[in-house]
Coordinates of C-alpha atoms in Angstrom, one line a residue:
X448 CA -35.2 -3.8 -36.3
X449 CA -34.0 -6.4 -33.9
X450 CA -30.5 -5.8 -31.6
X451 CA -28.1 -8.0 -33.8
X452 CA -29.2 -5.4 -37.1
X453 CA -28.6 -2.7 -35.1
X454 CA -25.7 -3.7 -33.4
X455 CA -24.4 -4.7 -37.4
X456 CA -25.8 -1.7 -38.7
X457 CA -23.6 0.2 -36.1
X458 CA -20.4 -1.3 -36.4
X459 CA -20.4 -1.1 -40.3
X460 CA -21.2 2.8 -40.1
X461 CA -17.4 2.8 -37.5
X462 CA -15.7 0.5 -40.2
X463 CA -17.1 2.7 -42.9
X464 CA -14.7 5.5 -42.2
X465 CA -11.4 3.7 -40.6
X466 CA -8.9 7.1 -40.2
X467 CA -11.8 8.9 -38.4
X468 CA -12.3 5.8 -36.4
X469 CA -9.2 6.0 -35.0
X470 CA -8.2 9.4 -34.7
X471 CA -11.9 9.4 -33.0
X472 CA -10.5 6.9 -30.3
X473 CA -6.9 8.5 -30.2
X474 CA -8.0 10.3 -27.0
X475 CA -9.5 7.2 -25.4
X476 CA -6.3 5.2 -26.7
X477 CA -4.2 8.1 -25.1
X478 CA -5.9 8.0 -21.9
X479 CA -5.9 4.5 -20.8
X480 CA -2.2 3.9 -21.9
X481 CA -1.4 6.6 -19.4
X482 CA -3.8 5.1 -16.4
X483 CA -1.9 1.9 -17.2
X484 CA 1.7 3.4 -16.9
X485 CA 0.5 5.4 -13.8
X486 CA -0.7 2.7 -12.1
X487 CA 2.4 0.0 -13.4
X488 CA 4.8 2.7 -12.2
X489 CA 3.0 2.8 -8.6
X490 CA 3.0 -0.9 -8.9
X491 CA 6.6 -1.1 -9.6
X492 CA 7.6 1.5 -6.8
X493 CA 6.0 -0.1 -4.0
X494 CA 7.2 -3.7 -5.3
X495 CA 11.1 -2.2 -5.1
X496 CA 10.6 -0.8 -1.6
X497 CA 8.9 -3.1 0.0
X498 CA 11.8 -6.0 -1.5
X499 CA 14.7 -3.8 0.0
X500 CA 12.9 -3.6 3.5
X501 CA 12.2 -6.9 3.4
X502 CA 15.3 -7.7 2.3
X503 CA 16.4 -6.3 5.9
X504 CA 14.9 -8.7 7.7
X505 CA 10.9 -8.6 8.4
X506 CA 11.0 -9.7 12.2
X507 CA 13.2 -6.4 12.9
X508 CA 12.2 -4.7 15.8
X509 CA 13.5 -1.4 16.2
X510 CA 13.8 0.9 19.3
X511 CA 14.4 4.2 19.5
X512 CA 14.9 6.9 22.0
X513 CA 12.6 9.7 22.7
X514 CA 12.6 13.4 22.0
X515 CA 14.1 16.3 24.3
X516 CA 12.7 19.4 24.5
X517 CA 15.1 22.4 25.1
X518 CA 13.6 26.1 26.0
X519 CA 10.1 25.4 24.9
X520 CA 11.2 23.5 21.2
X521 CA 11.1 20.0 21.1
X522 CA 13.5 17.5 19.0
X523 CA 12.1 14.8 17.2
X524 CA 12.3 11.1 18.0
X525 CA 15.8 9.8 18.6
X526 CA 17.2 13.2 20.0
X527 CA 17.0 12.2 23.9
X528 CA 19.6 9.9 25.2
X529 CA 17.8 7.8 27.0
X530 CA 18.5 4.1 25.5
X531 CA 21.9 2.4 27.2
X532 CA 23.7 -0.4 26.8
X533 CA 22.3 -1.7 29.8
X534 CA 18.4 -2.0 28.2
X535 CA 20.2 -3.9 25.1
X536 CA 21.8 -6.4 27.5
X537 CA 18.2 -6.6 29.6
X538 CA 16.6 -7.1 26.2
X539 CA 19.4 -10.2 25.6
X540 CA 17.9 -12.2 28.4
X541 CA 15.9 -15.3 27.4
X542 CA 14.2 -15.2 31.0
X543 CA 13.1 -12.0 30.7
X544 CA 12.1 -11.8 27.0
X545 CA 12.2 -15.1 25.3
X546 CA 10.4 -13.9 21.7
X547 CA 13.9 -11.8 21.2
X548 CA 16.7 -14.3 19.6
X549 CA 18.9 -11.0 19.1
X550 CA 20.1 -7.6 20.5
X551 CA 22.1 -5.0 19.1
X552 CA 22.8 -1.6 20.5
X553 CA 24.0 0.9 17.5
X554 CA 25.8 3.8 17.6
X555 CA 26.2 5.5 13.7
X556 CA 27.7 8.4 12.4
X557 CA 29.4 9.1 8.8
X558 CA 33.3 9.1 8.7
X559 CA 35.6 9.5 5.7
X560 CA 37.9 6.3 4.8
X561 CA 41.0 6.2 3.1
X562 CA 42.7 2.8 1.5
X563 CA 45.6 3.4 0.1
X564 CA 44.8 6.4 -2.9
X565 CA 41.0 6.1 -2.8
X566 CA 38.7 7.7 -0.3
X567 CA 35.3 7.1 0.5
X568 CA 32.5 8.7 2.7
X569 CA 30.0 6.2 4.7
X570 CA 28.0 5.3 8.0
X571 CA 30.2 3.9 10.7
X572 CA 27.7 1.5 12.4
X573 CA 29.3 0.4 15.7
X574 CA 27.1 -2.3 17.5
X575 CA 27.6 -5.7 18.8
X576 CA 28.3 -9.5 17.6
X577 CA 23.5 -9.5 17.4
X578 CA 23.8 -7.3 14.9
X579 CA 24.2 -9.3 12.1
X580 CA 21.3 -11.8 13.4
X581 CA 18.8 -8.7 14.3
X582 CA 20.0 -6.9 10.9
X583 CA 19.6 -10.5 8.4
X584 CA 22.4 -9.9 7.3
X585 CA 25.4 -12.5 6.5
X586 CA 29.3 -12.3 5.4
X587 CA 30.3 -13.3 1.9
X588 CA 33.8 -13.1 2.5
X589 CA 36.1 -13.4 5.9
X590 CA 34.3 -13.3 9.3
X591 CA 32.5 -11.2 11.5
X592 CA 33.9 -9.5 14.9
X593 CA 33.7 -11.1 17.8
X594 CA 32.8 -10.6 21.6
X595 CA 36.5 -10.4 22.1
X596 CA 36.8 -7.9 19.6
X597 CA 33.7 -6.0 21.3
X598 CA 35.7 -6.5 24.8
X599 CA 39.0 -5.3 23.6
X600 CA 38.3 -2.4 21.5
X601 CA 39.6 -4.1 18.4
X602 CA 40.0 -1.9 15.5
X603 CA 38.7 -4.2 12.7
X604 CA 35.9 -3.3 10.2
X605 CA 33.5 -5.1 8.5
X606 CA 32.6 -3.8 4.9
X607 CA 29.5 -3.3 3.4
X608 CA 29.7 -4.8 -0.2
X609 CA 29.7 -1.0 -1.8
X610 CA 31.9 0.4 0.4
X611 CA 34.6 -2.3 -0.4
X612 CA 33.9 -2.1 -4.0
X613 CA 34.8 2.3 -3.4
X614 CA 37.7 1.7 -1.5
X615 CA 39.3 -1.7 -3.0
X616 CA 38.4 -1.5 -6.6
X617 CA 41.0 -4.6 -7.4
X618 CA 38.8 -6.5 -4.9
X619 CA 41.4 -7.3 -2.2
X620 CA 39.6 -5.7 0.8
X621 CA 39.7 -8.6 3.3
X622 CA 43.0 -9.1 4.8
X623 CA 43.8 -4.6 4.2
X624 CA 43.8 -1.8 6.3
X625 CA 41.3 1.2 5.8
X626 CA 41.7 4.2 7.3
X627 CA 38.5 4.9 9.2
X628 CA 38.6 8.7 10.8
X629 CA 42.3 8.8 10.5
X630 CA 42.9 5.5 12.7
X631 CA 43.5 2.3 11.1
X632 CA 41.1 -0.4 10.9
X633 CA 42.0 -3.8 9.4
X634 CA 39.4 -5.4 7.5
X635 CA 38.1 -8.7 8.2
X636 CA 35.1 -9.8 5.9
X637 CA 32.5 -8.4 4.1
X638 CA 28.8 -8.9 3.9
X639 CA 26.2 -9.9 1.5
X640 CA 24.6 -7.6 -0.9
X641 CA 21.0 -6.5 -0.1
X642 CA 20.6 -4.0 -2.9
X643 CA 20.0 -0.5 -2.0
X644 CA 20.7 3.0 -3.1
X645 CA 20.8 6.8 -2.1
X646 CA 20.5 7.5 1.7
X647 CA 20.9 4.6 4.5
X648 CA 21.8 2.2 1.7
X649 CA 22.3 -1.0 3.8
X650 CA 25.7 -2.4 1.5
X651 CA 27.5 1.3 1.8
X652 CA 28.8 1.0 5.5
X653 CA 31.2 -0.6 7.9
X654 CA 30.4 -2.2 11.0
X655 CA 33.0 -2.2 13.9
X656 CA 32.4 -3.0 17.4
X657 CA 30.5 -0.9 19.2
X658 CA 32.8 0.0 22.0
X659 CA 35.6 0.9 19.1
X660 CA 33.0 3.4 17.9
X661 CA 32.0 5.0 21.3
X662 CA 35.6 5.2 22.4
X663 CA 37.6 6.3 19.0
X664 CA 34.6 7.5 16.5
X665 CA 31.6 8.9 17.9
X666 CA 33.6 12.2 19.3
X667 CA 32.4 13.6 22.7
X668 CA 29.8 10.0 23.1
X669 CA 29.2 7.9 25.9
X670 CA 30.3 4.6 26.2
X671 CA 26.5 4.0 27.2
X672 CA 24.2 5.2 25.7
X673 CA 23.2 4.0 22.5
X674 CA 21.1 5.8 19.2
X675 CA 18.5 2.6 18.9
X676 CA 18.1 -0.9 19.8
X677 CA 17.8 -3.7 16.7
X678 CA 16.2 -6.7 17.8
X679 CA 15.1 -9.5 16.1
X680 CA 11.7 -12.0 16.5
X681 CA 12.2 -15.8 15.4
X682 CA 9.1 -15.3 13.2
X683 CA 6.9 -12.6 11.7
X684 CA 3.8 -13.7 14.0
X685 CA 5.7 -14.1 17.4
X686 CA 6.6 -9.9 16.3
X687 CA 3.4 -9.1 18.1
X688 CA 4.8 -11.1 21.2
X689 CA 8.3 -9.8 21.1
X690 CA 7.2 -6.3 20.9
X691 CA 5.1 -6.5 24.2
X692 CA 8.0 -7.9 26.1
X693 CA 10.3 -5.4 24.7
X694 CA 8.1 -2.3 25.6
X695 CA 6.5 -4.1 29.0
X696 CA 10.7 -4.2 30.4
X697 CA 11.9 -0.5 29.3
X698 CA 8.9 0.7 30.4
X699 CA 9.7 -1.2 34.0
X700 CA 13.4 -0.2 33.8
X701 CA 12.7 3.5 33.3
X702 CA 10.1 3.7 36.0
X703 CA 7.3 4.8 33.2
X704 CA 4.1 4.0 34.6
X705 CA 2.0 5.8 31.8
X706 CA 2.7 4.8 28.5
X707 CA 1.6 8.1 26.7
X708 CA 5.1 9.1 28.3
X709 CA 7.4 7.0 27.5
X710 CA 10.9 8.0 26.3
X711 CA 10.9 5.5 23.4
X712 CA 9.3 4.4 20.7
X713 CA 9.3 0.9 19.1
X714 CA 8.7 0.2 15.5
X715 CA 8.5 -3.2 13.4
X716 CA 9.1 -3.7 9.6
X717 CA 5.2 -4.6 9.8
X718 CA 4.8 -0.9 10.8
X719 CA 7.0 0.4 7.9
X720 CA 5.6 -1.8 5.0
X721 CA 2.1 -0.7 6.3
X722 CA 3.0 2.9 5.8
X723 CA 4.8 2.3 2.5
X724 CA 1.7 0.1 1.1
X725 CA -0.7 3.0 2.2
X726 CA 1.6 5.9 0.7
X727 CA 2.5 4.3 -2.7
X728 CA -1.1 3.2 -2.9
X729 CA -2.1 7.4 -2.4
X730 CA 0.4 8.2 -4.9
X731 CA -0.5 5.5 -7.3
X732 CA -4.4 6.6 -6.9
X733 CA -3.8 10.4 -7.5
X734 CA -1.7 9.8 -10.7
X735 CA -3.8 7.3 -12.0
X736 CA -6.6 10.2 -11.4
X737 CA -4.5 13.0 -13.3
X738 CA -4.2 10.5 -16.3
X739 CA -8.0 9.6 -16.0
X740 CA -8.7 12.8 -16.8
X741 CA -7.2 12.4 -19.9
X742 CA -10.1 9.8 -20.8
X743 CA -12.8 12.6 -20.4
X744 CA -10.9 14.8 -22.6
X745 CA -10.9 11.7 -25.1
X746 CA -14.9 10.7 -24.3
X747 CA -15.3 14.5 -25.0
X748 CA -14.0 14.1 -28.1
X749 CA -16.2 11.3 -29.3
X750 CA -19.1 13.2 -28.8
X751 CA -18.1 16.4 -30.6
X752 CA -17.3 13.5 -33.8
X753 CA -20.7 11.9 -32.9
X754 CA -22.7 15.2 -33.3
X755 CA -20.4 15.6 -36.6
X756 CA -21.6 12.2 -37.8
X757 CA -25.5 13.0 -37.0
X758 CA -25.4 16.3 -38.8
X759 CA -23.6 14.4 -41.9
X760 CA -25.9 11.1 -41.3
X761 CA -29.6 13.2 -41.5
X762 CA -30.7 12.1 -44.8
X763 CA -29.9 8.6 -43.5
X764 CA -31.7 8.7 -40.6
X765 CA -34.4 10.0 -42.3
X766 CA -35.1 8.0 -44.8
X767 CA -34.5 5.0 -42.1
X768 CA -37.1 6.6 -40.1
X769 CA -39.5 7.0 -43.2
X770 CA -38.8 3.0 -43.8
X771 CA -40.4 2.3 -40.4
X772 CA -37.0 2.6 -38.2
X773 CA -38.1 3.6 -34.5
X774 CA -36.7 5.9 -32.0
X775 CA -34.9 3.1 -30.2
X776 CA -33.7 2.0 -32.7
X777 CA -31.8 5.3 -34.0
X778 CA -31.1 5.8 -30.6
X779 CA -29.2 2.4 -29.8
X780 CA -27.3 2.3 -33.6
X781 CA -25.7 5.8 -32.4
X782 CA -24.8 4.6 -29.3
X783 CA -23.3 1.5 -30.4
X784 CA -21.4 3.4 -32.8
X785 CA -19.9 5.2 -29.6
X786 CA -19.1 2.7 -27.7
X787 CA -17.6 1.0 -30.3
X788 CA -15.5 3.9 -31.1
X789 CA -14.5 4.4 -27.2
X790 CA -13.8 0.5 -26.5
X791 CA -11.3 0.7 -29.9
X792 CA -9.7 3.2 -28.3
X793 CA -9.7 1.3 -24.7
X794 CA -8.1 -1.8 -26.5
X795 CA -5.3 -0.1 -28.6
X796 CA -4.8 2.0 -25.7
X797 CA -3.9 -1.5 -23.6
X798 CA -1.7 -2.7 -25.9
X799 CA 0.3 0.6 -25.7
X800 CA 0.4 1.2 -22.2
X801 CA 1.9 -2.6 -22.6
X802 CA 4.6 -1.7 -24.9
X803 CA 4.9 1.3 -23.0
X804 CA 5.6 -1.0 -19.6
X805 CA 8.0 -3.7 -21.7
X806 CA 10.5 -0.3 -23.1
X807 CA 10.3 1.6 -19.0
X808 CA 11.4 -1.5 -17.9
X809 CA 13.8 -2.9 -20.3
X810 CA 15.8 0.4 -21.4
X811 CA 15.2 2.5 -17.7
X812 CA 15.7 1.9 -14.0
X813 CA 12.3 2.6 -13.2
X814 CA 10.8 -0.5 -12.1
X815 CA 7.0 -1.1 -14.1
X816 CA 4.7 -3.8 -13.5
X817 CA 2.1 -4.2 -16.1
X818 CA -1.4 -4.3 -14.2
X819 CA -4.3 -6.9 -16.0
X820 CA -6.9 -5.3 -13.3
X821 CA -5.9 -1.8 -14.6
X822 CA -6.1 -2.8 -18.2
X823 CA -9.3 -4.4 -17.7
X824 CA -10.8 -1.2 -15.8
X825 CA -9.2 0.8 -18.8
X826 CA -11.7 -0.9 -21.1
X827 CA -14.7 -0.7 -19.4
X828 CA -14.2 2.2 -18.0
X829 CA -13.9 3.7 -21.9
X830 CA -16.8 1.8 -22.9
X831 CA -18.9 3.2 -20.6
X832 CA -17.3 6.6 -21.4
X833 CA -18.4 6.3 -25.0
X834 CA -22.0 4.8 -24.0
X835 CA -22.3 8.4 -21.4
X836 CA -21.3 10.5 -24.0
X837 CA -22.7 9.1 -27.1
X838 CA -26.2 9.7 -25.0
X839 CA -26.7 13.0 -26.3
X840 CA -25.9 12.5 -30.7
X841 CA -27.7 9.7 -30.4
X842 CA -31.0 11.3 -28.4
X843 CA -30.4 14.2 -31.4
X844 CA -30.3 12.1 -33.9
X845 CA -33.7 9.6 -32.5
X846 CA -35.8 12.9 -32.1
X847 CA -35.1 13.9 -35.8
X848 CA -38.5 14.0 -37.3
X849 CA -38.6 12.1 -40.8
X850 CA -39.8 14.6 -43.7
X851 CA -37.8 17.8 -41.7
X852 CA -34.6 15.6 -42.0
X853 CA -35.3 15.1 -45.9
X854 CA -36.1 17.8 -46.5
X855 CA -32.8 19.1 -44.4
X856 CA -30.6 17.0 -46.6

C-alpha cells in the first residue's frame, strides 16, 4: 500500500466517526487555546509597560542616593542623604558634562489638596524648571514655573492631568487656587497625559518648585539635599556617554575612589525595560508551561481513544493484514489517524484562543496580543503530540497477528 492510500485510508477512518473526532481533539483544542492566551496575555503585559516607561522619556537617567546603615541594619537604596543640590547644578554644566541637556533635583512626598469642596491625595514633586525636559513631559494648558518662581519660593502648582480632573471636575483648574498641605497654591498649567495607573502614576501629581517644597512641604528637610537626580541624554545611544560623565563627576565630587563604594546608584530607562523584558518574558514562559500541560493531558487522551479504536478495529486489521497489508503499513494508517486527530484539535484550538484574544481585549482592560509564532508552535507542537502518543495503538495494532485477530473478532 503506497503513502497516499494510507494516508486516505487514515483520514477516512477520523471522518468516519465525526463527534468522537472532536471530543477526541477537545483536549488538544483545550490546550493550545490556553498556551495562546497565556502567551497573548504576557505579550500584552509587557507591550503596556514598556509604552508607559517609554512614554517617560527613554534617555532618562536617573540618580539616586545610597543606603545608610544604622546599628548593624542597613536601608535600602535612596535612604542616605547624600545627593545635594549642589551635584544637580554640577551635572547642569555643559563643560563638565556635555551628553546631559537637563537636570532636575526632586524632592517628593504625598500631601492632601483641597479645591474648593473636593479633596484629593497625590505626590508633591518639587524640582526645578529641567524637570519637564529630563521627565518628557509638556503642558497642555497654561505654563510651567519658572527660575523666578524657583528663586522666590513661589507658591504655584502645576497639575498632573488626573489630579486636575479630582480636584476641578468642571475643568477650570488653571487660573484657581488649590490647597496643597493647608497653604494655598495657585495653579498655572497643566501637563500632558502619559497614561498610567495605581502607584507613581506619572498624570496624578503636582509639580511646584523645588525650593517651595523644601521650605513649606517636605517637613523637617533640607533645603539641600535632594531624593534623586533626573537627567536627560539628547539621544538613546549618547545614554551610554551621559551615564559615564554623570557617575565619573559624583564620584570626583564625593571623594569616592572605589566605585564598589559609592553612595549612589544610577539607572537608565535602558536598565528598566531590560528588567521588565526579562520578567514578563519569565512570567509569560511559566504560564505558557502550566497551560502546556494541558496538551499532555489532551495527547493522553488520544491515546486512551486510539487503543479504544484498535480493540474495536481488530477484524479490520486483520482481514487487511490477511489481504497482504504489512506492518508498516498498519503502523503508519494508526498514526496518521492520531496526528490527524491531534492537529484538529491544534487548528480549532487556534481559532479559539483567537476569539478568546478578540473578546479579553474588546470587553476587558487586560491588554492581549494574539501571537502567530505561538499559534504556529500550538500546531506542531500538537501534531507531534498525536504522532508520540499514537506510537503505542498503532505498534499494538501492527503486531496483531492475522488469523488470532479473526478469529478475536
Amino acid at each position: 500500500m503506497s503513502l497516499f492510500e494510507t494516508l486516505a485510508t487514515g483520514l477516512r477512518a477520523v471522518t468516519a466517526q465525526r463527534m468522537r473526532s472532536l471530543l477526541t481533539a477537545l483536549g488538544i483544542l483545550i490546550g493550545v487555546a490556553a498556551v495562546i492566551l497565556t502567551v497573548g496575555i504576557g505579550l500584552g503585559a509587557r507591550q503596556s509597560i514598556t509604552g508607559r516607561i517609554t512614554a517617560l522619556g527613554t534617555n532618562l537617567i536617573t540618580v539616586v542616593p545610597g543606603s545608610t546603615t544604622t546599628g548593624g541594619v542597613r536601608s535600602g537604596l535612596g535612604a542616605a542623604s547624600t545627593l545635594t543640590v549642589a551635584d544637580a547644578q554640577a551635572l547642569n554644566d555643559p563643560a563638565v558634562a556635555p551628553d546631559v541637556i537637563a537636570v532636575a533635583p526632586v524632592v517628593q512626598r504625598s500631601v492632601s489638596m483641597i479645591a474648593g469642596a473636593q479633596n484629593w491625595t497625590a505626590l508633591v514633586t518639587g524640582s526645578t524648571t529641567g524637570w519637564a525636559t529630563a521627565s518628557n513631559r509638556t503642558v497642555d494648558t497654561g505654563t510651567f514655573f519658572t527660575d523666578d518662581d524657583v528663586s522666590s519660593r513661589a507658591q504655584v502648582a502645576v497639575l498632573g492631568s488626573t489630579t486636575a480632573q479630582r480636584l476641578f471636575p468642571g475643568g477650570t483648574a488653571v487660573g484657581a487656587t488649590v490647597s496643597i498641605g493647608r497653604l494655598p497654591f495657585k495653579v498655572i498649567g497643566i501637563l500632558n497625559t502619559v497614561g498610567g495607573q495605581g502607584f507613581n502614576n506619572p498624570d496624578d501629581q503636582a509639580v511646584v518648585p523645588l525650593t517651595t517644597a523644601q521650605a513649606e512641604l517636605i517637613t523637617g528637610g533640607s533645603m539641600t539635599t535632594v531624593q534623586r537626580i533626573l537627567a536627560s541624554a539628547p539621544t538613546r545611544e549618547a545614554i551610554g556617554t551621559a551615564y559615564q560623565e554623570i557617575n565619573n563627576l559624583l564620584m570626583q565630587t564625593h571623594h569616592i575612589g572605589d566605585p564598589s563604594t559609592a553612595d549612589f546608584s544610577i539607572t537608565t530607562q535602558e536598565t528598566i525595560l531590560s528588567t521588565v523584558d526579562s520578567v514578563t518574558g519569565a512570567l509569560t514562559a511559566l504560564l505558557a508551561g502550566v497551560a502546556g500541560i494541558s496538551l499532555l493531558v489532551g495527547g493522553i487522551g488520544v491515546m486512551n481513544i486510539m487503543l479504544v479504536s484498535v480493540t474495536e478495529r481488530i477484524a479490520e486489521i486483520g482481514l487487511r493484514k490477511a489481504l497482504g497489508a504489512r506492518r508498516g503499513d498498519i503502523l503508519r494508517q494508526f498514526l496518521i489517524e492520531s496526528a490527524a486527530l491531534s492537529a484538529m484539535g491544534g487548528v480549532l484550538g487556534v481559532g479559539l484562543g483567537l476569539l478568546c484574544t478578540f473578546l479579553l481585549t474588546r470587553f476587558t482592560p487586560l491588554p492581549t496580543l494574539f501571537s502567530p509564532s505561538a499559534a504556529a508552535g500550538g500546531v506542531i507542537i500538537s501534531a507531534m503530540l498525536g504522532v508520540g502518543f499514537g506510537v503505542f495503538p498503532a505498534v499494538r495494532a501492527a503486531r496483531l497477528a492475522p488469523i488470532e485477530a479473526l478469529r478475536t473478532a
